[in-house]
Amino acid sequence: MITQITCKGLEKSYKGDGTKTIALKSTDLTFQKGEITAIIGPSGSGKSTLLSLLGTLDTPSKGQITYDGEEILSKRKSLIADFRFQEIGFIFQQFHLLPTLTALENVMTPLFSRKVPYNKLHRAKEVLEQVGLGDKDDSLPSQLSGGQQQRVAIARAIVHKPSWLLADEPTGNLDTETGERIYDLLKELNAKENCGIVFVTHDSALAAKADRIITMKDGAVISDLMGSTP
Ligand code: ADP
Ligand code: MG
């Protein structure tokens, strides 16, 4: 159970044909489990880069990330994968559901080839119910609305009981009302499971509901505000 993620001098750059893009400039940030943090900022400002780094999906060019003081990326690949399985759930704008699998099967995919101390099928049914889709076990993604597909994706992200949920524009493909309901669901998971949530959004009204708002521009954090504190 990781309770704190700390970034120190974290940087990410990409080298292309003679040019270098700095996607994330030297960044120091700390995230606490149990908090909901929104990351906002224009397209190309480094939001997805930061989120991928936080989730160990990408490696920094400079600086480091520690999880309760421990560096993970220097470990063996299988240990990094174990860490990700235990600690982190990802949600994406495009849902990324497998089209030929049912809702229930999609939710179970993270558990394939994993040893867990609970019944996988029961657990998958439980989380589908938790996201309000208890009657959609056998539906294919194509038979579900956008909002329902994102709920399946959220169920898949929490099926392995991670302590952190990282969401990259989770409401970006949904209308405002559906987006708000998805946010309410994330908020409920945060309250009930005490998981830390870091989500990227374009929607400033949604961001305003978070405990903390980080604003990025040109690869840098330009403001970092806690809740209603002025
Ligand atoms: P955001 O999510 O805020 O829209 P990104 O983190 O995706 O921004 O991208 C930040 C910058 O890094 C952009 O200029 C983008 O073009 C660049 N970038 C992101 N990923 C790559 C990559 N794999 N190769 C080269 N440049 C990249
Ligand atoms: Mg992005």
Short mmCIF file of N, CA, C and O in Angstrom, two decimals, residues 26-110:
data_model
loop_
_atom_site.label_atom_id
_atom_site.label_comp_id
_atom_site.label_asym_id
_atom_site.label_seq_id
_atom_site.Cartn_x
_atom_site.Cartn_y
_atom_site.Cartn_z
N SER A 26 11.92 19.94 -15.35
CA SER A 26 12.23 19.55 -13.97
C SER A 26 11.08 19.84 -13.00
O SER A 26 10.73 20.99 -12.76
N THR A 27 10.49 18.78 -12.48
CA THR A 27 9.27 18.90 -11.68
C THR A 27 9.41 18.23 -10.32
O THR A 27 9.88 17.11 -10.22
N ASP A 28 9.03 18.96 -9.28
CA ASP A 28 8.97 18.41 -7.92
C ASP A 28 7.52 18.40 -7.47
O ASP A 28 6.89 19.45 -7.44
N LEU A 29 7.00 17.22 -7.14
CA LEU A 29 5.61 17.12 -6.69
C LEU A 29 5.49 15.95 -5.72
O LEU A 29 6.22 14.97 -5.83
N THR A 30 4.54 16.06 -4.81
CA THR A 30 4.24 14.93 -3.93
C THR A 30 2.74 14.68 -3.97
O THR A 30 1.94 15.62 -3.95
N PHE A 31 2.37 13.41 -4.08
CA PHE A 31 0.96 13.03 -4.09
C PHE A 31 0.67 12.14 -2.89
O PHE A 31 1.46 11.25 -2.58
N GLN A 32 -0.45 12.41 -2.20
CA GLN A 32 -0.83 11.64 -1.02
C GLN A 32 -2.00 10.74 -1.37
O GLN A 32 -2.96 11.17 -2.00
N LYS A 33 -1.92 9.51 -0.88
CA LYS A 33 -3.03 8.57 -1.05
C LYS A 33 -4.27 9.16 -0.38
O LYS A 33 -4.18 9.81 0.65
N GLY A 34 -5.41 8.95 -0.99
CA GLY A 34 -6.63 9.47 -0.40
C GLY A 34 -7.07 10.81 -0.97
O GLY A 34 -8.19 11.22 -0.80
N GLU A 35 -6.14 11.47 -1.66
CA GLU A 35 -6.47 12.77 -2.26
C GLU A 35 -6.93 12.60 -3.71
O GLU A 35 -6.48 11.70 -4.40
N ILE A 36 -7.79 13.53 -4.14
CA ILE A 36 -8.13 13.59 -5.56
C ILE A 36 -7.43 14.82 -6.15
O ILE A 36 -7.65 15.94 -5.71
N THR A 37 -6.58 14.57 -7.12
CA THR A 37 -5.84 15.65 -7.76
C THR A 37 -6.25 15.75 -9.23
O THR A 37 -6.27 14.74 -9.93
N ALA A 38 -6.57 16.95 -9.66
CA ALA A 38 -6.87 17.19 -11.07
C ALA A 38 -5.64 17.84 -11.71
O ALA A 38 -5.01 18.70 -11.10
N ILE A 39 -5.31 17.42 -12.91
CA ILE A 39 -4.25 18.07 -13.68
C ILE A 39 -4.89 18.70 -14.90
O ILE A 39 -5.55 18.01 -15.69
N ILE A 40 -4.73 20.02 -15.03
CA ILE A 40 -5.30 20.70 -16.18
C ILE A 40 -4.19 21.44 -16.93
O ILE A 40 -3.07 21.59 -16.42
N GLY A 41 -4.52 21.92 -18.12
CA GLY A 41 -3.54 22.64 -18.92
C GLY A 41 -3.78 22.35 -20.38
O GLY A 41 -4.41 21.34 -20.73
N PRO A 42 -3.26 23.22 -21.27
CA PRO A 42 -3.51 23.05 -22.69
C PRO A 42 -2.91 21.77 -23.24
O PRO A 42 -2.04 21.15 -22.62
N SER A 43 -3.37 21.40 -24.42
CA SER A 43 -2.87 20.23 -25.12
C SER A 43 -1.36 20.38 -25.32
O SER A 43 -0.88 21.46 -25.66
N GLY A 44 -0.62 19.32 -25.07
CA GLY A 44 0.83 19.35 -25.28
C GLY A 44 1.61 19.90 -24.10
O GLY A 44 2.82 20.08 -24.17
N SER A 45 0.92 20.14 -22.97
CA SER A 45 1.61 20.75 -21.82
C SER A 45 2.31 19.73 -20.92
O SER A 45 2.91 20.10 -19.93
N GLY A 46 2.17 18.44 -21.25
CA GLY A 46 2.91 17.42 -20.49
C GLY A 46 2.08 16.63 -19.50
O GLY A 46 2.62 15.84 -18.72
N LYS A 47 0.76 16.78 -19.56
CA LYS A 47 -0.12 16.12 -18.59
C LYS A 47 -0.04 14.59 -18.69
O LYS A 47 0.16 13.90 -17.69
N SER A 48 -0.18 14.07 -19.91
CA SER A 48 -0.13 12.61 -20.09
C SER A 48 1.25 12.07 -19.76
O SER A 48 1.38 10.98 -19.20
N THR A 49 2.27 12.85 -20.11
CA THR A 49 3.64 12.44 -19.80
C THR A 49 3.82 12.27 -18.30
O THR A 49 4.33 11.24 -17.84
N LEU A 50 3.34 13.23 -17.53
CA LEU A 50 3.46 13.15 -16.07
C LEU A 50 2.70 11.93 -15.53
O LEU A 50 3.21 11.19 -14.70
N LEU A 51 1.49 11.72 -16.05
CA LEU A 51 0.67 10.61 -15.56
C LEU A 51 1.33 9.26 -15.87
O LEU A 51 1.35 8.37 -15.03
N SER A 52 1.89 9.12 -17.09
CA SER A 52 2.57 7.87 -17.46
C SER A 52 3.76 7.61 -16.56
O SER A 52 4.03 6.48 -16.17
N LEU A 53 4.49 8.69 -16.24
CA LEU A 53 5.65 8.54 -15.36
C LEU A 53 5.20 8.12 -13.96
O LEU A 53 5.78 7.21 -13.36
N LEU A 54 4.13 8.74 -13.46
CA LEU A 54 3.62 8.39 -12.13
C LEU A 54 3.23 6.91 -12.07
O LEU A 54 3.37 6.27 -11.04
N GLY A 55 2.73 6.40 -13.19
CA GLY A 55 2.25 5.03 -13.23
C GLY A 55 3.29 4.02 -13.66
O GLY A 55 2.96 2.88 -13.94
N THR A 56 4.54 4.42 -13.76
CA THR A 56 5.67 3.57 -14.21
C THR A 56 5.47 3.01 -15.63
O THR A 56 6.04 1.99 -15.99
N LEU A 57 4.64 3.68 -16.41
CA LEU A 57 4.45 3.25 -17.80
C LEU A 57 5.56 3.80 -18.68
O LEU A 57 5.72 3.40 -19.83
N ASP A 58 6.30 4.77 -18.15
CA ASP A 58 7.34 5.44 -18.91
C ASP A 58 8.51 5.71 -17.96
O ASP A 58 8.33 5.71 -16.75
N THR A 59 9.70 5.91 -18.52
CA THR A 59 10.85 6.17 -17.66
C THR A 59 11.32 7.62 -17.84
O THR A 59 11.32 8.14 -18.95
N PRO A 60 11.70 8.28 -16.74
CA PRO A 60 12.13 9.67 -16.84
C PRO A 60 13.49 9.79 -17.53
O PRO A 60 14.28 8.85 -17.51
N SER A 61 13.75 10.96 -18.14
CA SER A 61 15.06 11.23 -18.71
C SER A 61 16.01 11.70 -17.62
O SER A 61 17.23 11.51 -17.72
N LYS A 62 15.45 12.34 -16.62
CA LYS A 62 16.24 12.84 -15.48
C LYS A 62 15.37 12.83 -14.25
O LYS A 62 14.14 12.83 -14.35
N GLY A 63 16.01 12.89 -13.07
CA GLY A 63 15.26 12.97 -11.83
C GLY A 63 14.71 11.61 -11.43
O GLY A 63 15.04 10.60 -12.04
N GLN A 64 13.88 11.61 -10.41
CA GLN A 64 13.36 10.31 -9.95
C GLN A 64 11.97 10.41 -9.36
O GLN A 64 11.50 11.48 -8.96
N ILE A 65 11.31 9.25 -9.33
CA ILE A 65 10.03 9.12 -8.63
C ILE A 65 10.23 8.07 -7.56
O ILE A 65 10.80 7.00 -7.84
N THR A 66 9.79 8.36 -6.35
CA THR A 66 9.84 7.34 -5.31
C THR A 66 8.44 7.10 -4.78
O THR A 66 7.59 7.99 -4.75
N TYR A 67 8.22 5.84 -4.38
CA TYR A 67 6.94 5.40 -3.86
C TYR A 67 7.18 5.01 -2.41
O TYR A 67 7.91 4.05 -2.15
N ASP A 68 6.67 5.81 -1.49
CA ASP A 68 7.01 5.66 -0.06
C ASP A 68 8.52 5.56 0.11
O ASP A 68 9.04 4.71 0.83
N GLY A 69 9.22 6.41 -0.62
CA GLY A 69 10.67 6.51 -0.48
C GLY A 69 11.47 5.51 -1.31
O GLY A 69 12.69 5.58 -1.35
N GLU A 70 10.77 4.60 -1.98
CA GLU A 70 11.48 3.55 -2.70
C GLU A 70 11.45 3.79 -4.21
O GLU A 70 10.41 4.15 -4.76
N GLU A 71 12.58 3.56 -4.85
CA GLU A 71 12.62 3.67 -6.30
C GLU A 71 12.20 2.33 -6.90
O GLU A 71 12.64 1.28 -6.44
N ILE A 72 11.35 2.38 -7.89
CA ILE A 72 10.82 1.14 -8.45
C ILE A 72 11.44 0.84 -9.81
O ILE A 72 11.73 -0.30 -10.16
N LEU A 73 11.68 1.91 -10.59
CA LEU A 73 12.09 1.72 -11.99
C LEU A 73 13.45 1.05 -12.16
O LEU A 73 13.73 0.51 -13.22
N SER A 74 14.28 1.08 -11.09
CA SER A 74 15.59 0.45 -11.21
C SER A 74 15.50 -1.07 -10.98
O SER A 74 16.48 -1.78 -11.13
N LYS A 75 14.31 -1.54 -10.64
CA LYS A 75 14.14 -2.97 -10.37
C LYS A 75 13.94 -3.78 -11.65
O LYS A 75 13.76 -3.21 -12.73
N ARG A 76 13.91 -5.10 -11.50
CA ARG A 76 13.66 -5.98 -12.64
C ARG A 76 12.27 -5.73 -13.23
O ARG A 76 11.35 -5.35 -12.49
N LYS A 77 12.13 -6.01 -14.52
CA LYS A 77 10.85 -5.76 -15.21
C LYS A 77 9.68 -6.45 -14.54
O LYS A 77 8.59 -5.88 -14.41
N SER A 78 9.89 -7.70 -14.12
CA SER A 78 8.79 -8.45 -13.52
C SER A 78 8.37 -7.83 -12.19
O SER A 78 7.19 -7.85 -11.83
N LEU A 79 9.34 -7.27 -11.48
CA LEU A 79 9.01 -6.62 -10.21
C LEU A 79 8.25 -5.32 -10.43
O LEU A 79 7.36 -4.95 -9.67
N ILE A 80 8.63 -4.61 -11.52
CA ILE A 80 7.91 -3.38 -11.85
C ILE A 80 6.46 -3.73 -12.21
O ILE A 80 5.52 -3.06 -11.79
N ALA A 81 6.29 -4.82 -12.95
CA ALA A 81 4.94 -5.25 -13.33
C ALA A 81 4.14 -5.66 -12.09
O ALA A 81 2.95 -5.33 -11.98
N ASP A 82 4.78 -6.33 -11.15
CA ASP A 82 4.11 -6.71 -9.90
C ASP A 82 3.68 -5.46 -9.13
O ASP A 82 2.57 -5.39 -8.61
N PHE A 83 4.59 -4.50 -9.09
CA PHE A 83 4.31 -3.24 -8.39
C PHE A 83 3.08 -2.58 -9.00
O PHE A 83 2.15 -2.16 -8.31
N ARG A 84 3.08 -2.49 -10.33
CA ARG A 84 1.97 -1.84 -11.03
C ARG A 84 0.66 -2.58 -10.74
O ARG A 84 -0.38 -1.97 -10.51
N PHE A 85 0.73 -3.90 -10.76
CA PHE A 85 -0.47 -4.71 -10.50
C PHE A 85 -1.01 -4.44 -9.10
O PHE A 85 -2.21 -4.31 -8.90
N GLN A 86 -0.10 -4.36 -8.12
CA GLN A 86 -0.55 -4.18 -6.74
C GLN A 86 -1.05 -2.77 -6.46
O GLN A 86 -1.95 -2.57 -5.65
N GLU A 87 -0.45 -1.79 -7.10
CA GLU A 87 -0.65 -0.42 -6.65
C GLU A 87 -1.47 0.48 -7.58
O GLU A 87 -2.05 1.45 -7.13
N ILE A 88 -1.48 0.19 -8.89
CA ILE A 88 -1.97 1.20 -9.82
C ILE A 88 -3.04 0.71 -10.78
O ILE A 88 -2.92 -0.35 -11.38
N GLY A 89 -4.08 1.52 -10.90
CA GLY A 89 -5.11 1.26 -11.90
C GLY A 89 -5.13 2.43 -12.88
O GLY A 89 -5.02 3.58 -12.48
N PHE A 90 -5.24 2.11 -14.18
CA PHE A 90 -5.25 3.14 -15.21
C PHE A 90 -6.60 3.24 -15.90
O PHE A 90 -7.22 2.23 -16.19
N ILE A 91 -7.01 4.47 -16.20
CA ILE A 91 -8.23 4.69 -16.98
C ILE A 91 -7.87 5.68 -18.09
O ILE A 91 -7.17 6.67 -17.83
N PHE A 92 -8.31 5.37 -19.32
CA PHE A 92 -7.95 6.21 -20.45
C PHE A 92 -9.20 6.82 -21.10
O PHE A 92 -10.30 6.29 -20.96
N GLN A 93 -8.96 7.88 -21.85
CA GLN A 93 -10.05 8.53 -22.56
C GLN A 93 -10.77 7.57 -23.52
O GLN A 93 -11.98 7.59 -23.66
N GLN A 94 -9.96 6.73 -24.20
CA GLN A 94 -10.53 5.84 -25.24
C GLN A 94 -10.98 4.49 -24.71
O GLN A 94 -11.05 3.54 -25.46
N PHE A 95 -11.18 4.36 -23.43
CA PHE A 95 -11.65 3.15 -22.76
C PHE A 95 -10.70 1.94 -22.92
O PHE A 95 -10.41 1.25 -21.98
N HIS A 96 -10.25 1.69 -24.19
CA HIS A 96 -9.36 0.55 -24.48
C HIS A 96 -9.93 -0.78 -24.03
O HIS A 96 -9.22 -1.62 -23.49
N LEU A 97 -11.24 -0.98 -24.26
CA LEU A 97 -11.81 -2.30 -23.97
C LEU A 97 -11.54 -3.22 -25.15
O LEU A 97 -11.39 -2.75 -26.28
N LEU A 98 -11.44 -4.52 -24.89
CA LEU A 98 -11.25 -5.47 -25.98
C LEU A 98 -12.62 -5.78 -26.57
O LEU A 98 -13.52 -6.25 -25.87
N PRO A 99 -12.81 -5.49 -27.88
CA PRO A 99 -14.15 -5.53 -28.48
C PRO A 99 -14.79 -6.91 -28.52
O PRO A 99 -16.02 -7.02 -28.56
N THR A 100 -13.97 -7.96 -28.51
CA THR A 100 -14.56 -9.31 -28.63
C THR A 100 -14.83 -9.95 -27.27
O THR A 100 -15.33 -11.06 -27.19
N LEU A 101 -14.48 -9.26 -26.21
CA LEU A 101 -14.73 -9.79 -24.86
C LEU A 101 -15.96 -9.12 -24.25
O LEU A 101 -16.22 -7.94 -24.50
N THR A 102 -16.68 -9.86 -23.43
CA THR A 102 -17.83 -9.28 -22.73
C THR A 102 -17.33 -8.32 -21.65
O THR A 102 -16.13 -8.30 -21.33
N ALA A 103 -18.27 -7.58 -21.07
CA ALA A 103 -17.93 -6.65 -19.99
C ALA A 103 -17.21 -7.39 -18.87
O ALA A 103 -16.15 -6.97 -18.40
N LEU A 104 -17.77 -8.52 -18.48
CA LEU A 104 -17.18 -9.29 -17.38
C LEU A 104 -15.77 -9.77 -17.73
O LEU A 104 -14.84 -9.68 -16.92
N GLU A 105 -15.60 -10.27 -18.97
CA GLU A 105 -14.28 -10.75 -19.39
C GLU A 105 -13.27 -9.60 -19.45
O GLU A 105 -12.11 -9.75 -19.07
N ASN A 106 -13.73 -8.43 -19.93
CA ASN A 106 -12.84 -7.27 -19.96
C ASN A 106 -12.36 -6.93 -18.55
O ASN A 106 -11.18 -6.65 -18.33
N VAL A 107 -13.28 -6.97 -17.60
CA VAL A 107 -12.93 -6.62 -16.22
C VAL A 107 -11.92 -7.62 -15.64
O VAL A 107 -11.05 -7.27 -14.86
N MET A 108 -12.01 -8.86 -16.11
CA MET A 108 -11.12 -9.90 -15.57
C MET A 108 -9.71 -9.88 -16.17
O MET A 108 -8.80 -10.49 -15.60
N THR A 109 -9.53 -9.18 -17.29
CA THR A 109 -8.23 -9.28 -18.00
C THR A 109 -7.00 -8.98 -17.12
O THR A 109 -6.01 -9.70 -17.25
N PRO A 110 -7.04 -7.99 -16.20
CA PRO A 110 -5.82 -7.76 -15.41
C PRO A 110 -5.46 -8.94 -14.51
O PRO A 110 -4.33 -9.05 -14.06
#
